[in-house]
mmCIF file of C-alpha atoms and ligand atoms in Angstrom:
data_model
loop_
_atom_site.group_PDB
_atom_site.id
_atom_site.type_symbol
_atom_site.label_atom_id
_atom_site.label_comp_id
_atom_site.label_asym_id
_atom_site.label_seq_id
_atom_site.Cartn_x
_atom_site.Cartn_y
_atom_site.Cartn_z
ATOM 1 C CA MET A 196 28.153 0.971 -45.285
ATOM 2 C CA HIS A 197 29.721 3.829 -43.285
ATOM 3 C CA ARG A 198 26.299 4.417 -41.627
ATOM 4 C CA LEU A 199 26.339 0.928 -40.147
ATOM 5 C CA PHE A 200 29.854 1.619 -38.895
ATOM 6 C CA ILE A 201 28.728 4.754 -37.061
ATOM 7 C CA VAL A 202 25.804 2.885 -35.489
ATOM 8 C CA ALA A 203 28.192 0.113 -34.357
ATOM 9 C CA LEU A 204 30.640 2.706 -32.957
ATOM 10 C CA VAL A 205 27.923 4.500 -30.952
ATOM 11 C CA ALA A 206 26.714 1.168 -29.601
ATOM 12 C CA VAL A 207 30.167 0.044 -28.513
ATOM 13 C CA LEU A 208 30.766 3.422 -26.823
ATOM 14 C CA LEU A 209 27.525 3.237 -24.911
ATOM 15 C CA VAL A 210 28.210 -0.355 -23.836
ATOM 16 C CA SER A 211 31.725 0.408 -22.667
ATOM 17 C CA LEU A 212 30.881 3.610 -20.749
ATOM 18 C CA PRO A 213 29.371 1.818 -17.714
ATOM 19 C CA LEU A 214 32.603 -0.124 -17.243
ATOM 20 C CA GLY A 215 33.882 3.057 -15.553
ATOM 21 C CA VAL A 216 31.523 2.349 -12.658
ATOM 22 C CA SER A 217 33.333 -0.310 -10.720
ATOM 23 C CA ALA A 218 33.680 -0.890 -7.028
ATOM 24 C CA ASP A 219 37.108 0.620 -6.810
ATOM 25 C CA GLU A 220 36.548 2.274 -3.489
ATOM 26 C CA ALA A 221 35.793 -0.959 -1.662
ATOM 27 C CA TYR A 222 37.393 -1.955 1.613
ATOM 28 C CA GLN A 223 37.819 -5.083 3.690
ATOM 29 C CA LEU A 224 35.385 -5.884 6.459
ATOM 30 C CA GLY A 225 35.734 -8.943 8.636
ATOM 31 C CA LYS A 226 35.464 -12.244 6.768
ATOM 32 C CA THR A 227 32.905 -11.011 4.309
ATOM 33 C CA GLY A 228 35.512 -9.553 1.965
ATOM 34 C CA ARG A 229 34.771 -6.531 -0.185
ATOM 35 C CA VAL A 230 32.121 -4.142 0.981
ATOM 36 C CA VAL A 231 31.313 -1.329 -1.398
ATOM 37 C CA ASP A 232 30.493 2.169 -0.236
ATOM 38 C CA PRO A 233 27.091 2.683 -1.802
ATOM 39 C CA ALA A 234 27.584 6.459 -1.843
ATOM 40 C CA VAL A 235 30.489 6.090 -4.332
ATOM 41 C CA GLY A 236 28.465 3.744 -6.496
ATOM 42 C CA TRP A 237 25.426 6.046 -6.620
ATOM 43 C CA GLN A 238 27.591 9.077 -7.327
ATOM 44 C CA LYS A 239 29.281 7.413 -10.299
ATOM 45 C CA HIS A 240 25.969 6.063 -11.438
ATOM 46 C CA PHE A 241 24.549 9.562 -11.424
ATOM 47 C CA GLU A 242 27.527 11.075 -13.236
ATOM 48 C CA LEU A 243 27.548 8.352 -15.890
ATOM 49 C CA TRP A 244 23.829 8.612 -16.634
ATOM 50 C CA ALA A 245 23.949 12.432 -16.698
ATOM 51 C CA ILE A 246 26.570 12.040 -19.459
ATOM 52 C CA VAL A 247 24.589 9.363 -21.315
ATOM 53 C CA SER A 248 21.443 11.474 -21.078
ATOM 54 C CA THR A 249 23.279 14.510 -22.469
ATOM 55 C CA ILE A 250 24.606 12.486 -25.370
ATOM 56 C CA ILE A 251 21.128 11.168 -26.134
ATOM 57 C CA PHE A 252 19.754 14.638 -25.918
ATOM 58 C CA LEU A 253 22.317 15.966 -28.383
ATOM 59 C CA VAL A 254 21.941 12.982 -30.762
ATOM 60 C CA VAL A 255 18.199 13.669 -30.944
ATOM 61 C CA PHE A 256 18.063 17.466 -30.809
ATOM 62 C CA LEU A 257 20.940 18.637 -32.925
ATOM 63 C CA PRO A 258 19.787 16.676 -36.033
ATOM 64 C CA MET A 259 16.249 17.777 -35.263
ATOM 65 C CA LEU A 260 17.243 21.460 -35.345
ATOM 66 C CA TYR A 261 19.113 20.835 -38.599
ATOM 67 C CA PHE A 262 16.177 19.012 -40.162
ATOM 68 C CA ILE A 263 13.769 21.728 -39.156
ATOM 69 C CA PHE A 264 15.915 24.127 -41.104
ATOM 70 C CA LYS A 265 16.780 21.895 -44.055
ATOM 71 C CA TYR A 266 13.312 20.474 -44.712
ATOM 72 C CA ARG A 267 11.332 23.618 -43.956
ATOM 73 C CA ARG A 268 8.652 24.722 -46.466
ATOM 74 C CA LYS A 269 10.405 27.060 -48.833
ATOM 75 C CA LYS A 270 7.502 27.981 -51.136
ATOM 76 C CA GLU A 271 3.815 28.547 -50.518
ATOM 77 C CA GLY A 272 1.821 25.339 -51.088
ATOM 78 C CA GLU A 273 4.879 23.127 -51.317
ATOM 79 C CA ASP A 274 4.482 19.384 -50.471
ATOM 80 C CA GLY A 275 6.961 17.663 -48.222
ATOM 81 C CA ALA A 276 9.276 15.018 -49.733
ATOM 82 C CA TYR A 277 8.006 11.428 -49.343
ATOM 83 C CA ILE A 278 10.624 9.452 -47.458
ATOM 84 C CA GLU A 279 10.513 5.649 -47.237
ATOM 85 C CA GLY A 280 11.390 3.826 -43.994
ATOM 86 C CA HIS A 281 14.986 2.661 -43.468
ATOM 87 C CA LEU A 282 15.480 -0.841 -42.055
ATOM 88 C CA GLY A 283 18.995 -0.179 -40.732
ATOM 89 C CA LEU A 284 17.895 2.933 -38.851
ATOM 90 C CA GLU A 285 14.782 1.182 -37.492
ATOM 91 C CA ILE A 286 16.958 -1.580 -36.064
ATOM 92 C CA ALA A 287 19.476 0.890 -34.708
ATOM 93 C CA TRP A 288 17.044 3.124 -32.838
ATOM 94 C CA THR A 289 15.335 0.109 -31.330
ATOM 95 C CA ALA A 290 18.525 -1.766 -30.386
ATOM 96 C CA ILE A 291 20.559 1.097 -28.945
ATOM 97 C CA PRO A 292 17.890 2.304 -26.480
ATOM 98 C CA LEU A 293 17.221 -1.329 -25.526
ATOM 99 C CA ILE A 294 20.940 -1.828 -24.646
ATOM 100 C CA ILE A 295 20.971 1.437 -22.699
ATOM 101 C CA ILE A 296 17.857 0.564 -20.693
ATOM 102 C CA VAL A 297 19.147 -2.959 -19.925
ATOM 103 C CA LEU A 298 22.488 -1.523 -18.763
ATOM 104 C CA LEU A 299 20.764 1.047 -16.607
ATOM 105 C CA GLY A 300 18.592 -1.655 -15.042
ATOM 106 C CA VAL A 301 21.420 -4.104 -14.382
ATOM 107 C CA GLN A 302 23.631 -1.403 -12.873
ATOM 108 C CA SER A 303 20.846 -0.041 -10.662
ATOM 109 C CA TRP A 304 20.070 -3.520 -9.475
ATOM 110 C CA ALA A 305 23.762 -4.149 -8.530
ATOM 111 C CA LEU A 306 23.930 -0.865 -6.671
ATOM 112 C CA PHE A 307 20.656 -1.556 -4.947
ATOM 113 C CA ASN A 308 22.100 -4.817 -3.619
ATOM 114 C CA ASP A 309 25.137 -2.978 -2.175
ATOM 115 C CA TYR A 310 22.670 -0.573 -0.570
ATOM 116 C CA ARG A 311 20.607 -3.404 1.025
ATOM 117 C CA ASP A 312 23.554 -5.622 2.153
ATOM 118 C CA VAL A 313 24.481 -4.319 5.536
ATOM 119 C CA PRO A 314 28.088 -5.047 6.605
ATOM 120 C CA PRO A 315 27.881 -7.423 9.629
ATOM 121 C CA ASN A 316 29.926 -5.148 11.944
ATOM 122 C CA ALA A 317 27.802 -2.066 11.271
ATOM 123 C CA HIS A 318 27.111 0.303 14.194
ATOM 124 C CA GLU A 319 23.346 0.056 14.692
ATOM 125 C CA ILE A 320 21.219 3.052 15.541
ATOM 126 C CA LYS A 321 17.527 2.626 16.343
ATOM 127 C CA VAL A 322 15.395 5.431 14.928
ATOM 128 C CA GLU A 323 11.830 6.278 15.736
ATOM 129 C CA ALA A 324 10.411 9.162 13.748
ATOM 130 C CA PHE A 325 7.588 11.342 14.932
ATOM 131 C CA GLN A 326 5.864 14.542 14.019
ATOM 132 C CA TYR A 327 8.372 16.316 13.904
ATOM 133 C CA GLY A 328 11.689 14.784 14.823
ATOM 134 C CA PHE A 329 13.723 11.668 15.151
ATOM 135 C CA ASP A 330 14.191 9.825 18.445
ATOM 136 C CA MET A 331 17.417 7.814 18.297
ATOM 137 C CA VAL A 332 19.122 5.233 20.506
ATOM 138 C CA THR A 333 22.756 4.154 20.157
ATOM 139 C CA PRO A 334 23.924 0.530 20.759
ATOM 140 C CA GLU A 335 24.998 1.646 24.211
ATOM 141 C CA GLY A 336 21.432 2.735 24.961
ATOM 142 C CA ILE A 337 22.043 6.487 24.773
ATOM 143 C CA LYS A 338 18.904 8.322 23.744
ATOM 144 C CA THR A 339 19.038 11.522 21.695
ATOM 145 C CA ILE A 340 16.614 13.614 19.649
ATOM 146 C CA ASN A 341 17.623 14.848 16.213
ATOM 147 C CA LYS A 342 21.352 14.835 16.937
ATOM 148 C CA ILE A 343 23.343 11.617 16.811
ATOM 149 C CA THR A 344 27.115 10.872 16.984
ATOM 150 C CA VAL A 345 28.510 7.815 15.253
ATOM 151 C CA PRO A 346 32.006 6.327 14.982
ATOM 152 C CA LYS A 347 33.713 6.268 11.607
ATOM 153 C CA GLY A 348 32.702 3.114 9.642
ATOM 154 C CA PRO A 349 29.527 1.432 8.424
ATOM 155 C CA VAL A 350 26.352 2.536 10.242
ATOM 156 C CA LYS A 351 22.962 0.780 10.124
ATOM 157 C CA LEU A 352 19.781 2.567 10.909
ATOM 158 C CA SER A 353 16.823 0.373 12.037
ATOM 159 C CA MET A 354 13.807 2.567 11.697
ATOM 160 C CA THR A 355 10.138 2.932 12.360
ATOM 161 C CA SER A 356 7.649 5.682 12.938
ATOM 162 C CA ARG A 357 5.232 6.601 15.745
ATOM 163 C CA ASP A 358 2.673 8.351 13.586
ATOM 164 C CA VAL A 359 2.856 8.887 9.834
ATOM 165 C CA VAL A 360 5.393 8.046 7.074
ATOM 166 C CA HIS A 361 8.611 10.083 7.270
ATOM 167 C CA ASN A 362 11.882 9.634 5.389
ATOM 168 C CA PHE A 363 15.391 9.696 6.883
ATOM 169 C CA ALA A 364 17.642 11.215 4.206
ATOM 170 C CA ILE A 365 21.354 11.968 4.451
ATOM 171 C CA PRO A 366 22.392 13.577 1.158
ATOM 172 C CA ASP A 367 26.123 13.529 2.059
ATOM 173 C CA PHE A 368 25.969 9.731 2.127
ATOM 174 C CA ARG A 369 23.524 9.389 -0.778
ATOM 175 C CA VAL A 370 20.984 7.426 1.267
ATOM 176 C CA ARG A 371 17.368 7.826 2.265
ATOM 177 C CA GLU A 372 14.687 5.438 3.468
ATOM 178 C CA ASP A 373 11.070 5.732 4.562
ATOM 179 C CA THR A 374 10.118 5.224 8.215
ATOM 180 C CA VAL A 375 6.723 3.565 8.324
ATOM 181 C CA PRO A 376 4.403 3.234 11.337
ATOM 182 C CA GLY A 377 3.986 -0.420 12.354
ATOM 183 C CA ARG A 378 6.899 -1.607 10.269
ATOM 184 C CA MET A 379 10.632 -1.783 10.587
ATOM 185 C CA THR A 380 12.732 -0.471 7.714
ATOM 186 C CA TYR A 381 16.530 -0.156 7.502
ATOM 187 C CA MET A 382 19.350 1.397 5.599
ATOM 188 C CA TRP A 383 23.062 1.679 5.970
ATOM 189 C CA PHE A 384 25.778 4.046 4.955
ATOM 190 C CA ASP A 385 29.550 4.260 5.155
ATOM 191 C CA ALA A 386 30.228 7.030 7.684
ATOM 192 C CA ASN A 387 33.697 7.727 6.299
ATOM 193 C CA LYS A 388 33.686 11.514 6.406
ATOM 194 C CA ILE A 389 34.413 13.029 9.802
ATOM 195 C CA GLY A 390 32.183 15.992 10.482
ATOM 196 C CA VAL A 391 28.566 17.018 10.746
ATOM 197 C CA HIS A 392 26.147 15.792 8.093
ATOM 198 C CA LYS A 393 22.620 17.162 7.601
ATOM 199 C CA VAL A 394 19.605 14.895 7.790
ATOM 200 C CA TYR A 395 16.306 15.837 6.237
ATOM 201 C CA CYS A 396 12.846 14.326 6.481
ATOM 202 C CA ALA A 397 12.226 13.625 2.769
ATOM 203 C CA GLU A 398 8.547 12.711 2.930
ATOM 204 C CA LEU A 399 5.795 15.279 3.248
ATOM 205 C CA CYS A 400 4.489 14.489 6.714
ATOM 206 C CA GLY A 401 2.497 17.500 7.840
ATOM 207 C CA PRO A 402 2.886 21.312 8.372
ATOM 208 C CA GLY A 403 6.123 20.828 10.314
ATOM 209 C CA HIS A 404 7.767 18.739 7.595
ATOM 210 C CA SER A 405 10.249 21.405 6.499
ATOM 211 C CA ASP A 406 11.439 21.858 10.113
ATOM 212 C CA MET A 407 12.091 18.143 10.528
ATOM 213 C CA LEU A 408 15.836 18.367 10.406
ATOM 214 C CA ALA A 409 18.531 16.399 12.161
ATOM 215 C CA GLU A 410 22.296 15.902 12.182
ATOM 216 C CA VAL A 411 24.661 12.908 12.048
ATOM 217 C CA THR A 412 28.106 13.698 13.477
ATOM 218 C CA VAL A 413 30.853 11.287 12.420
ATOM 219 C CA VAL A 414 33.849 11.129 14.802
ATOM 220 C CA SER A 415 36.882 8.921 15.189
ATOM 221 C CA LYS A 416 36.571 5.701 17.260
ATOM 222 C CA GLU A 417 38.469 7.326 20.172
ATOM 223 C CA ASP A 418 36.266 10.442 20.119
ATOM 224 C CA TYR A 419 33.193 8.239 19.983
ATOM 225 C CA ALA A 420 34.202 6.398 23.185
ATOM 226 C CA LYS A 421 34.650 9.816 24.827
ATOM 227 C CA TRP A 422 31.263 10.975 23.609
ATOM 228 C CA VAL A 423 29.560 7.828 25.009
ATOM 229 C CA GLU A 424 31.211 8.363 28.401
ATOM 230 C CA ALA A 425 30.204 12.030 28.481
ATOM 231 C CA LYS A 426 26.617 11.181 27.495
ATOM 232 C CA LYS A 427 26.374 8.426 30.171
ATOM 233 C CA ILE A 428 27.440 10.843 32.865
ATOM 234 C CA GLU A 429 25.124 13.499 31.518
ATOM 235 C CA THR A 430 22.054 11.202 31.584
ATOM 236 C CA GLN A 431 22.769 10.142 35.098
ATOM 237 C CA THR A 432 23.191 13.682 36.388
ATOM 238 C CA LYS A 433 21.067 15.738 34.088
ATOM 239 C CA SER A 434 17.925 17.347 35.496
ATOM 240 C CA PRO A 435 14.640 17.377 33.581
ATOM 241 C CA VAL A 436 15.097 21.139 33.122
ATOM 242 C CA ALA A 437 18.508 20.654 31.450
ATOM 243 C CA LYS A 438 17.064 17.889 29.305
ATOM 244 C CA GLY A 439 14.137 20.158 28.399
ATOM 245 C CA GLU A 440 16.528 22.925 27.396
ATOM 246 C CA GLU A 441 18.399 20.523 25.082
ATOM 247 C CA HIS A 442 15.106 19.357 23.532
ATOM 248 C CA PHE A 443 13.989 22.961 23.081
ATOM 249 C CA LYS A 444 17.027 23.510 20.869
ATOM 250 C CA SER A 445 17.273 20.161 19.105
ATOM 251 C CA MET A 446 13.560 19.941 18.316
ATOM 252 C CA GLY A 447 13.632 23.331 16.600
ATOM 253 C CA CYS A 448 11.358 25.148 19.185
ATOM 254 C CA ALA A 449 13.992 27.862 19.511
ATOM 255 C CA ASN A 450 13.532 28.785 15.871
ATOM 256 C CA CYS A 451 10.157 30.415 16.558
ATOM 257 C CA HIS A 452 10.108 30.973 20.342
ATOM 258 C CA SER A 453 12.676 33.265 21.928
ATOM 259 C CA THR A 454 13.817 32.842 25.539
ATOM 260 C CA ASP A 455 14.561 36.582 26.116
ATOM 261 C CA GLY A 456 11.069 38.062 25.458
ATOM 262 C CA SER A 457 11.843 39.182 21.955
ATOM 263 C CA GLU A 458 9.161 38.695 19.313
ATOM 264 C CA GLY A 459 9.247 35.701 17.001
ATOM 265 C CA VAL A 460 6.865 33.652 14.878
ATOM 266 C CA GLY A 461 5.485 32.300 18.144
ATOM 267 C CA PRO A 462 5.307 33.814 21.649
ATOM 268 C CA SER A 463 8.506 34.066 23.640
ATOM 269 C CA ILE A 464 8.674 31.503 26.408
ATOM 270 C CA LYS A 465 10.045 34.128 28.766
ATOM 271 C CA GLY A 466 7.528 34.536 31.581
ATOM 272 C CA LEU A 467 5.050 32.433 29.609
ATOM 273 C CA TRP A 468 4.295 30.007 32.461
ATOM 274 C CA GLY A 469 1.709 31.535 34.773
ATOM 275 C CA ALA A 470 0.852 34.286 32.266
ATOM 276 C CA LYS A 471 -2.765 35.025 31.257
ATOM 277 C CA VAL A 472 -3.138 34.806 27.482
ATOM 278 C CA PRO A 473 -6.185 35.768 25.397
ATOM 279 C CA LEU A 474 -7.688 33.019 23.295
ATOM 280 C CA GLU A 475 -9.205 33.373 19.802
ATOM 281 C CA ARG A 476 -12.578 32.228 21.237
ATOM 282 C CA GLY A 477 -12.759 35.253 23.519
ATOM 283 C CA ASP A 478 -11.786 34.318 27.046
ATOM 284 C CA THR A 479 -8.302 34.057 28.600
ATOM 285 C CA VAL A 480 -6.431 31.144 29.992
ATOM 286 C CA THR A 481 -3.624 30.906 32.541
ATOM 287 C CA VAL A 482 -0.637 29.056 31.167
ATOM 288 C CA ASP A 483 0.046 26.025 33.310
ATOM 289 C CA ASP A 484 1.720 22.608 32.856
ATOM 290 C CA ALA A 485 -1.456 21.106 31.370
ATOM 291 C CA PHE A 486 -1.926 23.972 28.898
ATOM 292 C CA LEU A 487 1.692 23.828 27.738
ATOM 293 C CA ALA A 488 1.540 20.057 27.335
ATOM 294 C CA LYS A 489 -1.727 20.389 25.364
ATOM 295 C CA LYS A 490 -0.298 23.038 23.016
ATOM 296 C CA ILE A 491 2.901 21.087 22.351
ATOM 297 C CA LYS A 492 0.931 17.905 21.502
ATOM 298 C CA ASP A 493 -1.798 19.715 19.547
ATOM 299 C CA ALA A 494 -0.843 23.246 18.556
ATOM 300 C CA LYS A 495 -4.202 23.912 16.872
ATOM 301 C CA ALA A 496 -6.105 23.368 20.072
ATOM 302 C CA GLU A 497 -7.351 26.641 21.638
ATOM 303 C CA PRO A 498 -5.635 29.137 19.279
ATOM 304 C CA VAL A 499 -4.113 32.112 21.044
ATOM 305 C CA LYS A 500 -5.007 35.656 19.900
ATOM 306 C CA GLY A 501 -2.328 37.325 17.805
ATOM 307 C CA PHE A 502 -0.571 34.176 16.746
ATOM 308 C CA PRO A 503 -1.520 32.338 13.551
ATOM 309 C CA PRO A 504 -1.803 28.557 14.243
ATOM 310 C CA VAL A 505 1.278 27.622 12.312
ATOM 311 C CA MET A 506 3.107 25.575 14.900
ATOM 312 C CA PRO A 507 3.417 21.808 14.084
ATOM 313 C CA SER A 508 1.863 19.477 16.602
ATOM 314 C CA TYR A 509 4.315 17.211 18.402
ATOM 315 C CA SER A 510 1.651 14.569 19.006
ATOM 316 C CA GLY A 511 4.264 11.793 18.938
ATOM 317 C CA ILE A 512 6.513 13.188 21.661
ATOM 318 C CA SER A 513 7.186 10.836 24.594
ATOM 319 C CA ASN A 514 5.847 11.708 28.003
ATOM 320 C CA ASP A 515 9.357 12.036 29.515
ATOM 321 C CA ASP A 516 10.416 14.461 26.841
ATOM 322 C CA LEU A 517 7.149 16.433 27.157
ATOM 323 C CA GLU A 518 7.620 16.742 30.939
ATOM 324 C CA ALA A 519 11.230 17.851 30.468
ATOM 325 C CA LEU A 520 10.154 20.515 27.939
ATOM 326 C CA VAL A 521 7.429 21.828 30.197
ATOM 327 C CA ALA A 522 9.818 21.801 33.196
ATOM 328 C CA TYR A 523 12.268 23.903 31.174
ATOM 329 C CA ILE A 524 9.717 26.396 29.867
ATOM 330 C CA LYS A 525 8.540 26.925 33.421
ATOM 331 C CA THR A 526 11.983 28.043 34.480
ATOM 332 C CA VAL A 527 12.382 30.730 31.827
ATOM 333 C CA LYS A 528 11.235 33.811 33.684
HETATM 334 CU CU1 LIG B 907 8.641 13.960 8.678
HETATM 335 CU CU2 LIG B 907 8.465 15.136 6.621
#
């Protein structure tokens, strides 16, 4: 009898555990009532199921270790004991995992709905991924590459891709979503932590995948208004060279190409424009606008002697951005 009691106790414990995951960090939004922060839900979900998995692991492995010892062969040629089935145990180890799986499914489904239901007043950013970066546009029409500033509150990302499948992942907010060429996808997160949050491309998209990093900066509503004003003035007055310099940094070019002539993974851009460089195929080429543009869009084309062709190709870059980059590189002498 006491065996049945233990089985019932374990079942009740497992059923009651998920009750700890409730939408207690919800807040009011417009007329829609409660809106749950999906990040909180996913975090609790993860913690709960890490605990449940650990319990299951212990329930299975501790007795197993004990049985290995207890029922080991003690004498040469000894036969193992013949043990009949046990109906109570059969029912228990069918029913308990079933309950666990159903709970996991129901809870995931509820969390998934929170994750798909975008609050109506969310701040919407348009994202276009490319090899290798993210072009972004704010609701005010401000364009940025890889660095975006958002006001505190719910943020929706409407996304697509210019070339292959990428994935916009913000671990701090426990969200990620594929960007797919020819299709619009979306996700939202509650930008409730002021500060800089790292963004990773989380889908292998080519040799430049691991450099495909970005940042979401969350600021207060007041600071956001200031940022918008500053950006508007900047876009009106900024020269292509200044834009190119910004892209050079935000697109990650500066990681491999120095601006002071020092050696890096790739050639320094100092004095690069107009220089004669030897090609792998034997002859030399003079670096001009067309050559730079070609190398940025297709780094494998016409490999340069002394540099392994490891640079990712930015084939998806827009013409404006490409011209700005070339204009900047030209000025670094
Ligand atoms: Cu884009 Cu990986």
